[in-house]
Coordinates of C-alpha atoms in Angstrom, one line a residue:
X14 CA 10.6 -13.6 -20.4
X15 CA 6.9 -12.2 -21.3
X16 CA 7.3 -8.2 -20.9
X17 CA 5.5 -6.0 -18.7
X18 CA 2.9 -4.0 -20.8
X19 CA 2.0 -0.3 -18.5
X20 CA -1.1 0.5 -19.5
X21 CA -2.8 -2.9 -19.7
X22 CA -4.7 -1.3 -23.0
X23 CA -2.9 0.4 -25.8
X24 CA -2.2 4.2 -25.8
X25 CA -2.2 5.3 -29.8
X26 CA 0.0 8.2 -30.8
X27 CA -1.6 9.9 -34.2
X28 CA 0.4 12.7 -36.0
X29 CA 2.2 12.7 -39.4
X30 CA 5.2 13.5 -38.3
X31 CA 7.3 10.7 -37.2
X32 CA 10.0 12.8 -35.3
X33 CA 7.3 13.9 -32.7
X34 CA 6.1 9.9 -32.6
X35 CA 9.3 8.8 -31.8
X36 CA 10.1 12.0 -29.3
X37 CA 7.0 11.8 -27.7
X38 CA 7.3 7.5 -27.3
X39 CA 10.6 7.7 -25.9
X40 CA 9.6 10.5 -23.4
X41 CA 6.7 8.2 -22.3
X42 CA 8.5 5.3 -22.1
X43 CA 11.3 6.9 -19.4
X44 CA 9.4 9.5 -17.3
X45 CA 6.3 7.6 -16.9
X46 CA 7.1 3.7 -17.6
X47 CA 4.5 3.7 -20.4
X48 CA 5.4 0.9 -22.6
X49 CA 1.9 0.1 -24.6
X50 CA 2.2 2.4 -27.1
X51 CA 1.0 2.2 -30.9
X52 CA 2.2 4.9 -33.3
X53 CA 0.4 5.6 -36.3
X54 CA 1.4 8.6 -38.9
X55 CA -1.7 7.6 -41.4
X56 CA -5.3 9.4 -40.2
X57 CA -6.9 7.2 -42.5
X58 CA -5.9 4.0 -40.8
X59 CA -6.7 4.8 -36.9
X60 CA -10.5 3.4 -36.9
X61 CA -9.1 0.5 -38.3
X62 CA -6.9 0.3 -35.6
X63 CA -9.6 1.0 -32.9
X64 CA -11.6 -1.5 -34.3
X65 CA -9.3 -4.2 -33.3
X66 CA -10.7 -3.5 -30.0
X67 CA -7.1 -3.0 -27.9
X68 CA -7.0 0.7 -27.7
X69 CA -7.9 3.1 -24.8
X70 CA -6.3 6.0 -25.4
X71 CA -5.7 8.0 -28.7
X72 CA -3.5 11.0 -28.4
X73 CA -4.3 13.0 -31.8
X74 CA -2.6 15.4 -33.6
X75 CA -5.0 18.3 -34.9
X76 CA -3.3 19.4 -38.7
X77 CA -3.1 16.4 -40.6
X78 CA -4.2 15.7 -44.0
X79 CA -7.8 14.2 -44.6
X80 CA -9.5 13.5 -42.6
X81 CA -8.2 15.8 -39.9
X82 CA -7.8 16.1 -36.2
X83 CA -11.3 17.5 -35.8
X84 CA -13.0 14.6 -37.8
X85 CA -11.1 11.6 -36.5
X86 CA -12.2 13.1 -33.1
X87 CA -16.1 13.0 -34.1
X88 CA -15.4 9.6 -35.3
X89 CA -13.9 8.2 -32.4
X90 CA -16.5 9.5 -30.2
X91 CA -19.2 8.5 -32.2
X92 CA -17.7 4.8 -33.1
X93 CA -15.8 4.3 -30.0
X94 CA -17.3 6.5 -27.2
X95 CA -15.3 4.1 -24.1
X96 CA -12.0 5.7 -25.7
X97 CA -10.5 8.4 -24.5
X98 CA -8.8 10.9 -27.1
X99 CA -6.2 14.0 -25.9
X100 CA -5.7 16.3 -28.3
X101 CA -2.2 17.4 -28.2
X102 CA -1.6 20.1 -31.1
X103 CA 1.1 22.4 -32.5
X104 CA -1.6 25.3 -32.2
X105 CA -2.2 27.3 -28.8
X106 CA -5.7 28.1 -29.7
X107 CA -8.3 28.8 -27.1
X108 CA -11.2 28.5 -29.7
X109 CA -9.8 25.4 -31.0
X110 CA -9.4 23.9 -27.7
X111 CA -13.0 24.8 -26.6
X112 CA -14.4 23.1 -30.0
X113 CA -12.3 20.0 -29.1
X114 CA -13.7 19.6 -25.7
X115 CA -17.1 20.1 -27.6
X116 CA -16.6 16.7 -29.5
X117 CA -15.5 15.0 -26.2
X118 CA -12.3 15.3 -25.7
X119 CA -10.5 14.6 -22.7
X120 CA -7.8 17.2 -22.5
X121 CA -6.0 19.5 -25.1
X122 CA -2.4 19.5 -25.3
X123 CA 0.2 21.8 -26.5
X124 CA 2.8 20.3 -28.1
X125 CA 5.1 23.0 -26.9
X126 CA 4.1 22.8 -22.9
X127 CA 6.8 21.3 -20.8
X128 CA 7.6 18.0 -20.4
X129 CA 6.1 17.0 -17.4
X130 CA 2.9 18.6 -18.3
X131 CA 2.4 16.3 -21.5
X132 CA 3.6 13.4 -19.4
X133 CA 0.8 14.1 -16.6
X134 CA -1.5 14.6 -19.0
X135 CA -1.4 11.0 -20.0
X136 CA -0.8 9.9 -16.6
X137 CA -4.5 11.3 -15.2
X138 CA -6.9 10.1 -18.1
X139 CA -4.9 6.2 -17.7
X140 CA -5.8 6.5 -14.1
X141 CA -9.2 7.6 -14.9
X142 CA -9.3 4.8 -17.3
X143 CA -7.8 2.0 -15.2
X144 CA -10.6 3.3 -12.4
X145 CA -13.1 3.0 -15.1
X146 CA -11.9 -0.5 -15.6
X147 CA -11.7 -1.8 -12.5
X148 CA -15.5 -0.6 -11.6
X149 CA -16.7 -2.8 -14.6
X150 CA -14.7 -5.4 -13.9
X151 CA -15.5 -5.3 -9.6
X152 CA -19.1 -5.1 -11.1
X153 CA -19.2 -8.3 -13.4
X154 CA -17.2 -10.1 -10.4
X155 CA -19.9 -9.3 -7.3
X156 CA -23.0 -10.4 -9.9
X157 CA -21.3 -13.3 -10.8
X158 CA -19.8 -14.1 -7.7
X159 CA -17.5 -16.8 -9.5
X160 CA -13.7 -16.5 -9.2
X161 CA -11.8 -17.0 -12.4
X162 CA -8.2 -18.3 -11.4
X163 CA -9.6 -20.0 -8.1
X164 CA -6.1 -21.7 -8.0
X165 CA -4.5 -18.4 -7.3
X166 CA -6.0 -18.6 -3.3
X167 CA -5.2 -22.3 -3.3
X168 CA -3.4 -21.7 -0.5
X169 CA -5.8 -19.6 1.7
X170 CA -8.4 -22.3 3.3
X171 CA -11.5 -20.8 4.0
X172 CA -15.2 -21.1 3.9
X173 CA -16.4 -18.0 4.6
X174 CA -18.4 -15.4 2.9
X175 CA -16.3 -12.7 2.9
X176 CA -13.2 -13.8 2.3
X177 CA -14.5 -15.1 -1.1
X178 CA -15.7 -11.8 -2.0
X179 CA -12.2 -10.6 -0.6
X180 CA -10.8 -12.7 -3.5
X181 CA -13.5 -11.4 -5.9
X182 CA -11.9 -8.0 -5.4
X183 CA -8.3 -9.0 -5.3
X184 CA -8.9 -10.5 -9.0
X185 CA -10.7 -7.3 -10.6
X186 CA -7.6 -4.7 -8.7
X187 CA -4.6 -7.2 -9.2
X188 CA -3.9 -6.1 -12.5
X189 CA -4.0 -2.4 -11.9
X190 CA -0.6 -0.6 -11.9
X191 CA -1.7 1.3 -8.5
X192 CA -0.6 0.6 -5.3
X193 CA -3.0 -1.6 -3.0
X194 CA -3.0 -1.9 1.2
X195 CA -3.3 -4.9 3.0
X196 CA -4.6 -4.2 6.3
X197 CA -5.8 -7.1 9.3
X198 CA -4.3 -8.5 12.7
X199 CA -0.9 -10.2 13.0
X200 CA -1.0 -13.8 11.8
X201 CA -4.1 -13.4 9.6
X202 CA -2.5 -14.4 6.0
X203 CA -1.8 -10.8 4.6
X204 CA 1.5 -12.5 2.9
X205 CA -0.6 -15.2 1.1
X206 CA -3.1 -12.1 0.1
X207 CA -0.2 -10.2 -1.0
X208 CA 1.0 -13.4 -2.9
X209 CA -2.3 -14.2 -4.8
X210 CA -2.2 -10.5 -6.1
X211 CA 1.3 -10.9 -7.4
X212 CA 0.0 -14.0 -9.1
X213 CA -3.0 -12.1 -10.8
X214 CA -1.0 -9.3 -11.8
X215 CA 0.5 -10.4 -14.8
X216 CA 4.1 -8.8 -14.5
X217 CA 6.9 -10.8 -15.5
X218 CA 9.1 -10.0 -12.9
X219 CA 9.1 -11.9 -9.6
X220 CA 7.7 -10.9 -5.7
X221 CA 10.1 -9.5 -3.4
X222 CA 9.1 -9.0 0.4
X223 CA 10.6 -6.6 2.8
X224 CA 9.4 -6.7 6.3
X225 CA 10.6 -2.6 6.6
X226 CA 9.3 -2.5 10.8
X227 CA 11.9 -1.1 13.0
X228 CA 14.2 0.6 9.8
X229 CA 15.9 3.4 10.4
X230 CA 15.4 6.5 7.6
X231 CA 19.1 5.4 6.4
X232 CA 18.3 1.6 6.3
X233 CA 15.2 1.9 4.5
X234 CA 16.3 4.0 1.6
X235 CA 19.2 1.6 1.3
X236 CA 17.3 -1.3 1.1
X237 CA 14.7 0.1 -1.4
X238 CA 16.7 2.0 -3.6
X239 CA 19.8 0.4 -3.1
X240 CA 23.5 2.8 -3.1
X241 CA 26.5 3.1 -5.6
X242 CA 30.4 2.3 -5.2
X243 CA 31.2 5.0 -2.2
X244 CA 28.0 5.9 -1.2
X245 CA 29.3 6.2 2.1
X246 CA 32.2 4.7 4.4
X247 CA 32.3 0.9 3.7
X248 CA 30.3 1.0 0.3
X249 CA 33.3 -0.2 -1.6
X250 CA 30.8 -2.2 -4.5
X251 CA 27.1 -0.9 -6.1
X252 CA 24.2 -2.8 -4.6
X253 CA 21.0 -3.0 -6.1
X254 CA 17.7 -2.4 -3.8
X255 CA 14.8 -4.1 -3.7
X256 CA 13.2 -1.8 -6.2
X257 CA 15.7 -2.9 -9.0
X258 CA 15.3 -6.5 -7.7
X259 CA 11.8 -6.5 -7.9
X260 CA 11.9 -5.3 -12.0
X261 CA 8.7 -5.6 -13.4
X262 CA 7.5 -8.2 -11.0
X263 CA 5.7 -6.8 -7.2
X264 CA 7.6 -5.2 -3.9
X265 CA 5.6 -6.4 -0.9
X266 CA 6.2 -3.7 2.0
X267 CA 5.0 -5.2 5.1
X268 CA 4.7 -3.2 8.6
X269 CA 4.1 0.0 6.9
X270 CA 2.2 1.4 9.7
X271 CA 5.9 1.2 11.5
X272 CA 7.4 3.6 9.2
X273 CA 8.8 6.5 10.3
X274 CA 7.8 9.8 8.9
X275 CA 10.8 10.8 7.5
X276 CA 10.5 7.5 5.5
X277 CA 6.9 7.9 4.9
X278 CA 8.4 11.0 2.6
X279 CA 10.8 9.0 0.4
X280 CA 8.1 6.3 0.0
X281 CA 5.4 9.2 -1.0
X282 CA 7.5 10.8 -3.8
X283 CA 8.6 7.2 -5.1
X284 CA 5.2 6.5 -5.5
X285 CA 4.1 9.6 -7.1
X286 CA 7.0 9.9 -8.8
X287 CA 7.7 6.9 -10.0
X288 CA 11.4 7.3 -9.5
X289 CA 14.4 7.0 -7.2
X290 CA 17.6 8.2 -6.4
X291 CA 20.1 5.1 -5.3
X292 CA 22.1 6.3 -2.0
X293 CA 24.8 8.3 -3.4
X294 CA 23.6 8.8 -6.7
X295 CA 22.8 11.7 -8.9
X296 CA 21.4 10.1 -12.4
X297 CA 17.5 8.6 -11.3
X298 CA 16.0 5.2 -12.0
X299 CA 12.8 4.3 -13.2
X300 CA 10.4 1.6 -10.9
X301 CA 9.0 -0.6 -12.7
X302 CA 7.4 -2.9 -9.8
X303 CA 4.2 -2.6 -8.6
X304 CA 3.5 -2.0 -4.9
X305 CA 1.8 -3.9 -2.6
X306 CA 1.9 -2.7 1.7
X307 CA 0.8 -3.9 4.1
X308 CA 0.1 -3.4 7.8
X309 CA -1.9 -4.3 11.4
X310 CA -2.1 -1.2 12.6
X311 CA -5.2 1.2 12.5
X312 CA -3.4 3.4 9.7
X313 CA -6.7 6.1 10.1
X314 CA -6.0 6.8 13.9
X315 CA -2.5 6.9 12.9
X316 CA -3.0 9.7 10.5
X317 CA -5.7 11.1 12.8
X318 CA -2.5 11.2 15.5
X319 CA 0.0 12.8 13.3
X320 CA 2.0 9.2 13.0
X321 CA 1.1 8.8 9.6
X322 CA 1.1 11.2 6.6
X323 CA -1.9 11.8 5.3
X324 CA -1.0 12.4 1.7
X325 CA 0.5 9.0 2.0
X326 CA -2.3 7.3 3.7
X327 CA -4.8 8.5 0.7
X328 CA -2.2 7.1 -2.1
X329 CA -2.2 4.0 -0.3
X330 CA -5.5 4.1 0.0
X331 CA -6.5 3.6 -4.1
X332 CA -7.1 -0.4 -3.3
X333 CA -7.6 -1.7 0.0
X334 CA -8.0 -5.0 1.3
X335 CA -9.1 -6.3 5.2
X336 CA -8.6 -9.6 5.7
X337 CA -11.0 -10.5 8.8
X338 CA -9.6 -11.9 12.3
X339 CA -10.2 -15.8 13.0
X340 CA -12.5 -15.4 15.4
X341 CA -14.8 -13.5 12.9
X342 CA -14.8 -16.6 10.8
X343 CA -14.8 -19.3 13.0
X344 CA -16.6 -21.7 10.6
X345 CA -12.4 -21.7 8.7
X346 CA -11.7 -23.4 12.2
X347 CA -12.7 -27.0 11.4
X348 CA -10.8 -26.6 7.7
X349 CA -7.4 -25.0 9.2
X350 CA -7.6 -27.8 11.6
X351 CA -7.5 -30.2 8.9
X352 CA -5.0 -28.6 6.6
X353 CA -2.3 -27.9 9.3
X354 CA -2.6 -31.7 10.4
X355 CA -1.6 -32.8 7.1
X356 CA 1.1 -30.0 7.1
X357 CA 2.4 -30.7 10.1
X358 CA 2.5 -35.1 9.5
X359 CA 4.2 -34.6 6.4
X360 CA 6.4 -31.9 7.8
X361 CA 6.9 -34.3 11.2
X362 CA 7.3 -37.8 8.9
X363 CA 4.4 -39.3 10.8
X364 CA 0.9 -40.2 10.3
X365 CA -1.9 -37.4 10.0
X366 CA -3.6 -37.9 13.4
X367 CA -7.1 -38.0 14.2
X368 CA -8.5 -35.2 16.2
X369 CA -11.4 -35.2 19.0
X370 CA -15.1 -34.5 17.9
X371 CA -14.7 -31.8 20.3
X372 CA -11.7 -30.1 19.7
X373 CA -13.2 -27.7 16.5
X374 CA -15.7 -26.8 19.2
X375 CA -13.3 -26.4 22.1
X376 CA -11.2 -23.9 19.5
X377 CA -14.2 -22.1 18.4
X378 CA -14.8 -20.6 21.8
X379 CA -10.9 -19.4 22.2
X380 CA -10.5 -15.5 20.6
X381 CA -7.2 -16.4 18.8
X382 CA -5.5 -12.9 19.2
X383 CA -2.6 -14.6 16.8
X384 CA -5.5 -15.8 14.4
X385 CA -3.9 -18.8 11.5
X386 CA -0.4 -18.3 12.9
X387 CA -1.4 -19.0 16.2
X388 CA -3.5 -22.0 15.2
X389 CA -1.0 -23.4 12.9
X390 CA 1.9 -23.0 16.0
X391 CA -1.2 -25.3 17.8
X392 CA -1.2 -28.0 15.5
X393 CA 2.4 -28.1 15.0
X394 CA 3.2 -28.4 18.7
X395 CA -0.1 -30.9 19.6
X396 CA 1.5 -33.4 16.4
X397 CA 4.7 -33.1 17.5
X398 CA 3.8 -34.4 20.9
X399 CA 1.5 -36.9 19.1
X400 CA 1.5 -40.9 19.7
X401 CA -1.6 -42.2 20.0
X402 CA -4.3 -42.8 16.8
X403 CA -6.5 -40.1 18.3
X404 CA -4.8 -36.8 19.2
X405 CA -4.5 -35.4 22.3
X406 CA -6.4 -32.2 23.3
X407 CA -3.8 -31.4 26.1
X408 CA -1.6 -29.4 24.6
X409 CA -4.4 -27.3 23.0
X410 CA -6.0 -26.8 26.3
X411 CA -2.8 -26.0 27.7
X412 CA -2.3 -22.7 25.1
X413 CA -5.2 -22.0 25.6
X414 CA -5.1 -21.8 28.9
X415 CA -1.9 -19.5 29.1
X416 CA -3.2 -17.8 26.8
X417 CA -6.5 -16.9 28.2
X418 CA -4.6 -15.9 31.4
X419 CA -2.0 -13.9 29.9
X420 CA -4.4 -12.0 27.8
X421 CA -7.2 -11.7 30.8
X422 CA -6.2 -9.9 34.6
X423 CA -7.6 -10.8 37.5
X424 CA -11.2 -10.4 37.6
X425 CA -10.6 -9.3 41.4
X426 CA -8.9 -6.1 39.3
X427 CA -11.7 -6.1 36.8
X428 CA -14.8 -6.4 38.7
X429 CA -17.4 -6.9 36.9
X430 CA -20.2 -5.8 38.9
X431 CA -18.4 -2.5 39.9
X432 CA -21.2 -0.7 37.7
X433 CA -24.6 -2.9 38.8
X434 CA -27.1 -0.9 40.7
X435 CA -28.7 -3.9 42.1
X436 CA -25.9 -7.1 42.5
X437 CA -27.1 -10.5 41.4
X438 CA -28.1 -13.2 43.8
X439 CA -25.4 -16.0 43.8
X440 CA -28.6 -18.4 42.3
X441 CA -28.8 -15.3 39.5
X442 CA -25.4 -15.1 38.9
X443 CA -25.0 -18.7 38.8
X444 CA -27.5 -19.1 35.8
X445 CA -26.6 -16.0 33.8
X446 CA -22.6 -17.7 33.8
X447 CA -23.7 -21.5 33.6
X448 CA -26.1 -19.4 30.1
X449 CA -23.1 -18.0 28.8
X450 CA -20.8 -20.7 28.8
X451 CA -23.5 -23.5 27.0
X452 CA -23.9 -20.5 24.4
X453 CA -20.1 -20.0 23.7
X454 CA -19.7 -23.7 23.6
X455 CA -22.3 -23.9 20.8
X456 CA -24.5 -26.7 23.4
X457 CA -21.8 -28.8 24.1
X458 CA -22.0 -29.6 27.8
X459 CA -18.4 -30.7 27.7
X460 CA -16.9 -27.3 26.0
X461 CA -18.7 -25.5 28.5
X462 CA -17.6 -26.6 31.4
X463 CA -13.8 -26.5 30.8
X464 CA -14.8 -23.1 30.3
X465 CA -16.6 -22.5 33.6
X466 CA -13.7 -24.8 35.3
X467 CA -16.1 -27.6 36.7
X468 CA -16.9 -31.4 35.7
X469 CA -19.2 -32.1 33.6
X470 CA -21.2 -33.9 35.8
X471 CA -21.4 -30.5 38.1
X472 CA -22.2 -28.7 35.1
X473 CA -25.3 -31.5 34.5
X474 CA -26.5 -31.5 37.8
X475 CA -26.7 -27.4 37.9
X476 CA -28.4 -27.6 34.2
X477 CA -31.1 -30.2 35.8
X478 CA -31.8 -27.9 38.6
X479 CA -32.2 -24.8 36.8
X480 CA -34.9 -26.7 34.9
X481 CA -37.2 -27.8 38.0

C-alpha cells in the first residue's frame, strides 16, 4: 500500500549529531504525524539536496563544522529563497537569533525549549507553507481554467459555470492536510464533492462516511474514537472508531451543523490536536485521516446564535466549498434528465425511455427544494411507471404539483396585494400573471399555462387580446 507522506514536500533536519536527528525524527513523526522527513549530518551536502528540488523546509543546526549554520542559511536564502529554514540551536542567544532572522529565517529554535514548542514550531511555517502552495496552485488553476484529473467529477453532471470552477478549487485544496467544509442544500451532491476530494488527495487509506446528525455527546465520541475492553457496562471487546478505520485515507463528517456543543469540543481539540483518547482509555492515538464536514445549515448564523463554536467554525473554515442549489443551475436540468434515465433503465431492466420536448422546460420552472435527489426520486418513479416509447409527464406533474402545494399556503393567507396602495384592475392583474408565467416557462405557451391552471387555448386567446 503507497504511504501517506504529511507534509506533501520534504522537511530536512541538518545537525551533526545524529542522536538529536533521530530524537527529533521520532518526536515529529508521533506528536505531529510528520512523516517526510530527510536527515542529513553533512553541511556540505544540503544544497545538493535542495537542488533536487523536493525540499520546503530545512531545520538547521547553528555549530557545525564548515560551512556553518550561519552560511548555509545565506545560501539557502540566496539559492532557494521559496524555502523556509528554522534555526533550531544548542545556544540561547538573543544576538544570534536577531542575526538569523536577519538572513531570513523563519523562526529560531532552542534545542532545549519543550517539546511541544519545537513541535509547533514546525507545525506553523508547514501551514504557512501549504497556504503558500495552495495560492499558487488556486492561481495557475483559475488562469488556466482546465481541470487536470477531469475523471475525478465523472460522476457530478453539470454544465455550469461555477460548478467547474468549484472543481478547479477542489483540485488545488484536495491535497492539503487541512480540514475542508462542504456547505449547500439537502440533496445537492455534497457526498460526491466530498468523494472527488478523497480521490485527489492522494492518501492511501480509504473514505469512511459518518452521517454524525442526531448523536448524542456519548455516541459520537464512540463512534469517532472508538472504546477499549470495559469502557463501560456491555464493552466486553476493543472497537476501533472511525478515526482508526479511516488510517491514512479521509473521515467524511456529514450534518455537522447538527452537532451538539459539547461535541463541537471533542471535535475542536481532535483537530487541533491531532489526537484522541478511545472511550476508556488513558494512552492517546495519533489521526492520521484527513477531515472532510459537511453541512446544510447556515453554520455563520449558527455561530452568530451561540449554536455553533466559533473557534470551531473558523478551523473548519481553512477550505470551503458551496455547492449551488438546482434551481441556480437550471441549464444541469436537461443533462440530470438524461443521466438518471439511463440510471434508472438499467437499474429497472427496461429500455431508456424517451422524454417529452417539454418536460426540461416544465422542470426548469419547478424550485426543486430537494435539488438532484429530488430529481433523481422523479425519474426513478416516472420509469418505473413507464410503458409507452415516449414517457409520460404525469407523474412529474403530479410531484410537482404536491410539491408546489405543500411548500406554498393559501394565497387567501398570503395575500399578495395586502401592501398595494392602489389594487390592480382584474384586466391589469390579468396581464401582469399571464407576463409572469410565459417568462418562467421560458415562451413556451404550453409550460405556462399548466402553471396558470388554464388550457392552452385560453392561454392563446388572452395572449391575442392583450395584443389588439
Amino acid at each position: 500500500m503507497k504511504k501517506t507522506l504529511f507534509p506533501t514536500f520534504g522537511i530536512l533536519l541538518v545537525d551533526d549529531e545524529p542522536a538529536w536527528l533521530k530524537s527529533f525524527a521520532l518526536t515529529l513523526k508521533s506528536c505531529a504525524g510528520i512523516n517526510n522527513i530527510v536527515t542529513c549530518q553533512e553541511s556540505r551536502e544540503v544544497m545538493g539536496l535542495l537542488d533536487q528540488g523536493d525540499i520546503g523546509l530545512v531545520l538547521l543546526d547553528l555549530t557545525m563544522p564548515q560551512p556553518c549554520g550561519e552560511t548555509l542559511l545565506q545560501q539557502i536564502g540566496e539559492s532557494h529563497p521559496e524555502i523556509m529554514t528554522i534555526i533550531v540551536s544548542g545556544m540561547n542567544q538573543l544576538e544570534t537569533a536577531v542575526r538569523c532572522m536577519k538572513l531570513g529565517a523563519f523562526d529560531y529554535i532552542v534545542k532545549t525549549d519543550e517539546e511541544d514548542r519545537l513541535v509547533s514550531g514546525v507545525l506553523r511555517a508547514v501551514r504557512i507553507l501549504e497556504l503558500q502552495q495552495e495560492f499558487r496552485t488556486m492561481s495557475d488553476r483559475m488562469l488556466s481554467r482546465e481541470l487536470k484529473h477531469p475523471e475525478a467529477f465523472v460522476d457530478i453532471v453539470t454544465c455550469d459555470p461555477r460548478m467547474h470552477d468549484l472543481f478547479n478549487y477542489v483540485e488545488a485544496v484536495s491535497p492539503s492536510h487541512q480540514p475542508l467544509l462542504i456547505t449547500g442544500e439537502s440533496g445537492v451532491g455534497k457526498e460526491l464533492v466530498a468523494r472527488a476530494v478523497h480521490a485527489l488527495s492522494g492518501c492511501s487509506g480509504p473514505l469512511v462516511a459518518v452521517n454524525v446528525a442526531g448523536l448524542d455527546d456519548t455516541v459520537f465520541a464512540d463512534t469517532l474514537f472508538g472504546h477499549v475492553r470495559g469502557a463501560y457496562t456491555g464493552a466486553d471487546q476493543a472497537r476501533p472508531g472511525m478515526i482508526e478505520q479511516a488510517g491514512n485515507g479521509t473521515l467524511f463528517l456529514d450534518e455537522i451543523g447538527d452537532l451538539s456543543i459539547a461535541s463541537q469540543v471533542k471535535l475542536l481539540r481532535l483537530l487541533q490536536e491531532g489526537e484522541y483518547f478511545p472511550l476508556g482509555g488513558d494512552r492517546p492515538k495519533r489521526m492520521n485521516a484527513r477531515i472532510v464536514v459537511a453541512t446544510h445549515r447556515d453554520l455563520a448564523a449558527r455561530e452568530a446564535a451561540g449554536q455553533f463554536r466559533r473557534d470551531l467554525y473558523y478551523r473548519l473554515c481553512t477550505h470551503r466549498i458551496n455547492i449551488p442549489s438546482l434551481r441556480e443551475r437550471v441549464g444541469d436540468i436537461p443533462l440530470l434528465l438524461d443521466y438518471f434515465l439511463n440510471e434508472a433503465a438499467k437499474s429497472l431492466g427496461k429500455k431508456k425511455p424517451t422524454p417529452p420536448k417539454e418536460l426540461a422546460q416544465v422542470l426548469a420552472t419547478y424550485s426543486f427544494p430537494g435539488n438532484v435527489r429530488e430529481l433523481r426520486g422523479m425519474v426513478y418513479n416516472a420509469v418505473s411507471l413507464h410503458k409507452e416509447r415516449i414517457l409520460s409527464m404525469e407523474s412529474f406533474l403530479k410531484a410537482i404539483g404536491q410539491s408546489r402545494d405543500t411548500a406554498n399556503p393559501p394565497l387567501q393567507s398570503q395575500n399578495p396585494f395586502a401592501t398595494f396602495e392602489r389594487l390592480p384592475t382584474f384586466v391589469e392583474a390579468a396581464e401582469l400573471l399571464v407576463e409572469e408565467a410565459i417568462s418562467r416557462a421560458n415562451g413556451v405557451q404550453a409550460i405556462a399555462a399548466r402553471l396558470l391552471g388554464i388550457s392552452a387555448p385560453a392561454l392563446n386567446k388572452r395572449l391575442k387580446m392583450s395584443r389588439k
